[in-house]
Tab-separated table of C-alpha atoms in Angstrom:
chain	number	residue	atom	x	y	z
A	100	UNK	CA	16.646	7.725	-7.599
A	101	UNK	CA	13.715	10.200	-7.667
A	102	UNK	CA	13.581	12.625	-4.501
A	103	UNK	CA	10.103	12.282	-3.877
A	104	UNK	CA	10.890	10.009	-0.361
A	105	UNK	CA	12.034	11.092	3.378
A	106	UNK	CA	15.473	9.068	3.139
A	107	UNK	CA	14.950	8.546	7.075
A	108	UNK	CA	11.904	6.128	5.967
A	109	UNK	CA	13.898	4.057	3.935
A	110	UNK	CA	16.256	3.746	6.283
A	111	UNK	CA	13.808	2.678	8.740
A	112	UNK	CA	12.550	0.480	6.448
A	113	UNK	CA	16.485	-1.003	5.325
A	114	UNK	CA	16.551	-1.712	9.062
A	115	UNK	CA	13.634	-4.034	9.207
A	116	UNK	CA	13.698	-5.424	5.824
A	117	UNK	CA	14.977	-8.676	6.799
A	118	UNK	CA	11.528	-9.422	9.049
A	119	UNK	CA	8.920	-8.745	6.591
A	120	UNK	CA	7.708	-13.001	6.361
A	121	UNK	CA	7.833	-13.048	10.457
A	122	UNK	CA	4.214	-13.166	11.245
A	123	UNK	CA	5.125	-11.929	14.872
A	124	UNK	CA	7.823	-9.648	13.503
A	125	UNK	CA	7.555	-5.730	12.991
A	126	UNK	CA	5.074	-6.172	10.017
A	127	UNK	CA	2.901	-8.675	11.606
A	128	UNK	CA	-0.025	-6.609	11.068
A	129	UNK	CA	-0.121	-6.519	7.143
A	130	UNK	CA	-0.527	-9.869	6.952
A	131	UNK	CA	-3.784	-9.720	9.395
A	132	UNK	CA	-4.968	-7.074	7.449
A	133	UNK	CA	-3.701	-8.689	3.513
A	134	UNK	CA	-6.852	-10.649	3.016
A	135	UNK	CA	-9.268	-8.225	3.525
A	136	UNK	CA	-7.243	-6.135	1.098
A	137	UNK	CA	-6.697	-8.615	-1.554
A	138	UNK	CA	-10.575	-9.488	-0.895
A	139	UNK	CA	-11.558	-5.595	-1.541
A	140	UNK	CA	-9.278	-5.355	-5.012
A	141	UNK	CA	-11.060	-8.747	-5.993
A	142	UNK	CA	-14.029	-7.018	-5.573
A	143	UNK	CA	-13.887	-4.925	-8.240
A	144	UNK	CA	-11.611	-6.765	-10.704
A	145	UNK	CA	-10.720	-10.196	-11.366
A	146	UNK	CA	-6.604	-10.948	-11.099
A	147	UNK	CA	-6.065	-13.700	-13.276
A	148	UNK	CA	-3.828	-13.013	-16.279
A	149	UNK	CA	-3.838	-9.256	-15.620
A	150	UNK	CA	-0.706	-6.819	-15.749
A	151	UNK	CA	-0.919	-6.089	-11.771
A	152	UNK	CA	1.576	-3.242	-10.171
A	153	UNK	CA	2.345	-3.261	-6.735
A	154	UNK	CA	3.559	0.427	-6.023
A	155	UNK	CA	5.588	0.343	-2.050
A	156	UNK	CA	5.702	-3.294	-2.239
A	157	UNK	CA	7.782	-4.062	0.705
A	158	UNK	CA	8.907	-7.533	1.141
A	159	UNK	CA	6.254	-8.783	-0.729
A	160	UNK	CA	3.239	-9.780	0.873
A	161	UNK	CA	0.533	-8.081	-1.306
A	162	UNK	CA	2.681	-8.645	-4.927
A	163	UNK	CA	2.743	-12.518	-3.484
A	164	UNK	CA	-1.170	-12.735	-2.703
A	165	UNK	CA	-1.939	-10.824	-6.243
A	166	UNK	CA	0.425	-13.448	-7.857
A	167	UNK	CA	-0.914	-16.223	-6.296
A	168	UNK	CA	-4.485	-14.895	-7.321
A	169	UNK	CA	-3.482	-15.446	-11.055
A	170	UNK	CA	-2.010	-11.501	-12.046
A	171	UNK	CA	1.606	-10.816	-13.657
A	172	UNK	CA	2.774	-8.672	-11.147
A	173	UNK	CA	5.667	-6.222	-10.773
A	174	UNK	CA	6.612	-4.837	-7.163
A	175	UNK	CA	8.214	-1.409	-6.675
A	176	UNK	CA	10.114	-0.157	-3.552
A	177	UNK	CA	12.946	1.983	-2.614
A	178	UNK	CA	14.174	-0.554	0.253
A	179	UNK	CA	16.893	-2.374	-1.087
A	180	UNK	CA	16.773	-4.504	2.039
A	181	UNK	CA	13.116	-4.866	1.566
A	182	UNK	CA	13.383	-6.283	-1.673
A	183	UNK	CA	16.308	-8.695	-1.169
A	184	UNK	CA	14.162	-9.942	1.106
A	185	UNK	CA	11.094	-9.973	-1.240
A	186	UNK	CA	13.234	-11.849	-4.070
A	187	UNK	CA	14.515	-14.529	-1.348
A	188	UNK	CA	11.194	-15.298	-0.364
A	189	UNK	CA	10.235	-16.146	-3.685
A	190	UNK	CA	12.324	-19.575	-3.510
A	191	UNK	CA	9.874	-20.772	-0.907
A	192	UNK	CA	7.048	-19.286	-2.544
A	193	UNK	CA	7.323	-20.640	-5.909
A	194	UNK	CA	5.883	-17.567	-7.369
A	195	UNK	CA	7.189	-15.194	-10.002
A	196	UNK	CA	6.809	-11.886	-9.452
A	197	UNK	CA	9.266	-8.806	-10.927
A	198	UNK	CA	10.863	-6.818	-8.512
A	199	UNK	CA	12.483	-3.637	-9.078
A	200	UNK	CA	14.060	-0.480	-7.002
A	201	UNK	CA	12.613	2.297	-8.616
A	202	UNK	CA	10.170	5.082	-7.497
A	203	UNK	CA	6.685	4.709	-9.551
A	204	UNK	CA	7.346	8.070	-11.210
A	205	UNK	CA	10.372	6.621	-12.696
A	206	UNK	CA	8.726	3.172	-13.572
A	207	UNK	CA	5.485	5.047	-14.909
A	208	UNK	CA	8.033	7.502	-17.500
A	209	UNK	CA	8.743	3.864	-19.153
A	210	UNK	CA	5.986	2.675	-19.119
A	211	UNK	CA	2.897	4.222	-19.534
A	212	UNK	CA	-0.398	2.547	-19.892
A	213	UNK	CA	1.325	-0.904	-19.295
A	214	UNK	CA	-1.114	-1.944	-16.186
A	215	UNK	CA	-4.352	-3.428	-15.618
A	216	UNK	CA	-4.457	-3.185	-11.794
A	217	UNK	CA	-2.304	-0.318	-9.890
A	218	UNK	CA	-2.512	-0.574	-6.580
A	219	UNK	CA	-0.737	1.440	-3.805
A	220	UNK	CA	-1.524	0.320	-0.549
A	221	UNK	CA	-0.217	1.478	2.982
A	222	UNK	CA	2.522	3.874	0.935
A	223	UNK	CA	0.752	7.140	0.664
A	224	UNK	CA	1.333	8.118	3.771
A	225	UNK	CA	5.150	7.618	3.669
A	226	UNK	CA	5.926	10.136	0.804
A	227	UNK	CA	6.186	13.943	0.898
A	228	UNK	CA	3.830	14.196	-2.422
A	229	UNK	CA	1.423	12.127	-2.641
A	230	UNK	CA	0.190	13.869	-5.867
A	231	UNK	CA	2.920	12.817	-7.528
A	232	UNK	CA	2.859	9.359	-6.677
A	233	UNK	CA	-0.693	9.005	-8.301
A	234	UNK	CA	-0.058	10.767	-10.760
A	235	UNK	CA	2.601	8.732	-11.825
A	236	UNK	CA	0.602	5.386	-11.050
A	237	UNK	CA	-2.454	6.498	-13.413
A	238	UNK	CA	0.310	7.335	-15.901
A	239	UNK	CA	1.275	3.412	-15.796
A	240	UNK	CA	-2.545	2.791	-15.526
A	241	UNK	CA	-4.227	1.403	-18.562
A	242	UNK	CA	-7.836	3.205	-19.972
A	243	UNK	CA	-10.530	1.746	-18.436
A	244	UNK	CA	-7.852	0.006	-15.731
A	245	UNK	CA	-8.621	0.080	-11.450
A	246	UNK	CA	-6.291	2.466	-9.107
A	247	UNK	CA	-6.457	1.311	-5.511
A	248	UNK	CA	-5.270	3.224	-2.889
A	249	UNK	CA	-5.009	2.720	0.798
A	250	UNK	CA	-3.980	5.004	4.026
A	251	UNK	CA	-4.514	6.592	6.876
A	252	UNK	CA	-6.921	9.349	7.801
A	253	UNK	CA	-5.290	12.218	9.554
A	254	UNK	CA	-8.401	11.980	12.514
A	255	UNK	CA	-7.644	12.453	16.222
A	256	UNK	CA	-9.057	8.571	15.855
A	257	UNK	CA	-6.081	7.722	13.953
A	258	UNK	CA	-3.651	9.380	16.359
A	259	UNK	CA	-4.883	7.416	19.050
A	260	UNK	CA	-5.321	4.178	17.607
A	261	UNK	CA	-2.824	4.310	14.917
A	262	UNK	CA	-0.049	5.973	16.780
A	263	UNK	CA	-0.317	5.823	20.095
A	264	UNK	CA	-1.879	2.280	20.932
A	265	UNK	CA	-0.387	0.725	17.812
A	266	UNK	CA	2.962	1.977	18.141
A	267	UNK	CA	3.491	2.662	21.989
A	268	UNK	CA	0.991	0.654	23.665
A	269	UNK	CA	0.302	-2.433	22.098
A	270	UNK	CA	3.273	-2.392	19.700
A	271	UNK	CA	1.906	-3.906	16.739
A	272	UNK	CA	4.149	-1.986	14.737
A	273	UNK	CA	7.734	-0.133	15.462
A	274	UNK	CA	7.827	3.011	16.843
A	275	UNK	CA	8.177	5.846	14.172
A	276	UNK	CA	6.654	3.983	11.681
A	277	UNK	CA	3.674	6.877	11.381
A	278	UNK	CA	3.876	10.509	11.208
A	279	UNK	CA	0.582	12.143	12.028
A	280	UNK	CA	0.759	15.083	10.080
A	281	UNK	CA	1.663	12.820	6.571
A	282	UNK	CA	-2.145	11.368	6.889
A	283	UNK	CA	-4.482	11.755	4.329
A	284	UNK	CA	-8.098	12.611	4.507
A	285	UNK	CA	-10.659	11.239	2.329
A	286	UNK	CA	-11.776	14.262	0.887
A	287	UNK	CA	-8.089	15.418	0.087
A	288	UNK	CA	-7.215	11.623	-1.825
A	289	UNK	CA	-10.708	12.505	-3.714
A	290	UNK	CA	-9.911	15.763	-4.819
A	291	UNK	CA	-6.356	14.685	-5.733
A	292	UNK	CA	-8.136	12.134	-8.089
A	293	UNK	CA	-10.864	14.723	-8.972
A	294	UNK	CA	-8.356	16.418	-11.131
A	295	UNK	CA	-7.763	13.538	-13.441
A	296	UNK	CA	-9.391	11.152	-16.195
A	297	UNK	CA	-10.655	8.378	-13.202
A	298	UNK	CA	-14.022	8.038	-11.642
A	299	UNK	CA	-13.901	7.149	-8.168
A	300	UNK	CA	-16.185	4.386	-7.376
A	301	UNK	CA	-15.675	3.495	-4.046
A	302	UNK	CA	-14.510	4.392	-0.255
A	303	UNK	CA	-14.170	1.854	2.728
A	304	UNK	CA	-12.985	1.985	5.987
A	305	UNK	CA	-10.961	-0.836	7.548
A	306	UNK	CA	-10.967	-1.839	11.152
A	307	UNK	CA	-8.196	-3.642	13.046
A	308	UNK	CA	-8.837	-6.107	15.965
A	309	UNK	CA	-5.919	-6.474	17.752
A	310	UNK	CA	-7.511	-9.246	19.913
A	311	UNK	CA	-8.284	-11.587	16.950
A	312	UNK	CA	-5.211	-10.186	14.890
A	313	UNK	CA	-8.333	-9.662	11.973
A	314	UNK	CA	-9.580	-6.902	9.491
A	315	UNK	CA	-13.192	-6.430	8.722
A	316	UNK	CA	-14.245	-3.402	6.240
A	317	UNK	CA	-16.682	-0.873	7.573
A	318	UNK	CA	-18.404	1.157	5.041
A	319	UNK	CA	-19.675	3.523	7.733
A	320	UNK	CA	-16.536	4.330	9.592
A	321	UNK	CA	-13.561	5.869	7.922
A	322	UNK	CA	-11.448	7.924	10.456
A	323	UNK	CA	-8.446	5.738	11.118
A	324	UNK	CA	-7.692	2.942	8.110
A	325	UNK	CA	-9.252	3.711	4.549
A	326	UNK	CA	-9.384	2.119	1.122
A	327	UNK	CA	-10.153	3.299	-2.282
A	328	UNK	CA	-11.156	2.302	-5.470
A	329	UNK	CA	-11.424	4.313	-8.967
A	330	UNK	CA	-11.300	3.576	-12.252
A	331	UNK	CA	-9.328	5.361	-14.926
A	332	UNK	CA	-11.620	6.449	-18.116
A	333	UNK	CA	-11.538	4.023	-21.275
């Protein structure tokens, strides 16, 4: 299994795996914010009958939306747990989606150039080289195919907001879940792209209301929650 994870994450992740579909469980949250997310990748690229890779997939609840929106998609994550519970929920589903437990660098070796649509959401952030996980997913990217990318922002914002009021005080998500000093900031997830055949054509923020358990993208504001698009050259 390639090194490039903290094997306390995982673990954190194995331990919760079994409550990714409870909508008032520990990942409650992703589904508020999965529309506008699934909304934002639509915006740029239709789904239907593409070759869609879901890179930190989790239990499933992007790879399920990108199936249901017509792509072939194939979800990667190193939580067995996680994706037990991805594969069961696929019986209630109805969907077919191709799960594997494998890092992207190991998946991209195999197969380069296989995918349409590449998207990494909400995983950045939970890997000690983030470099190397792009890398790896524009290896598995096909010319003239769309990278997105979401994370966090390593802003005083997002230590406030999505640290200590997310985690501590309103508990929207479990405690540990984010380490401030593995965020990402805009300019850094550029100029990791910079240095590669892929045009980056657009960055969003992405605001959380706890109060209406909604996400709303905010072109003008992104310090806490950010989203990226970029396409890799034909």
């Amino acid at each position: 299994m390639n090194a490039n994870h903290y094997p306390n994450e995982i673990d954190q992740f194995d331990s919760q795996g079994a409550f990714w579909w409870d909508t008032d469980g520990p990942f409650k949250t992703l589904h508020h914010i999965n529309p506008v997310r699934l909304n934002y990748i639509q915006a740029f690229t239709a789904l239907s009958e593409k070759h869609v890779l879901d890179v930190g997939c989790g239990g499933g609840i992007l790879s399920e939306a990108l199936a249901r929106a017509g792509g072939h998609v194939t979800g990667l994550d190193l939580s067995k747990t996680s994706l037990q519970t991805a594969k069961m929920h696929l019986f209630e589903s109805e969907l077919e989606i191709n799960y594997q437990q494998q890092s992207i660098e190991e998946h991209a070796a195999v197969n380069g150039e296989q995918y349409d649509v590449v998207c990494c959401l909400e995983m950045l952030e939970h890997v000690p080289d983030p470099l190397s996980v792009i890398r790896a997913c524009l290896q598995a990217l096909k010319p003239g195919g769309w990278l997105f990318l979401s994370t966090l922002n390593r802003h005083p914002k997002a230590m406030l907001l999505g640290i200590f009021a997310a985690e501590h005080l309103l508990q929207l998500v479990p405690k540990g879940t984010h380490h401030f000093e593995q965020f990402i900031k805009p300019s850094e997830l550029v100029r990791m792209l910079d240095a590669h055949a892929v045009t980056v054509k657009d960055l969003c923020g992405m605001r959380y209301n706890p109060m209406t358990q909604s996400a709303s993208l905010d072109r003008l504001d992104l310090d806490i929650n950010y989203l990226l698009a970029a396409q890799k050259h034909g």
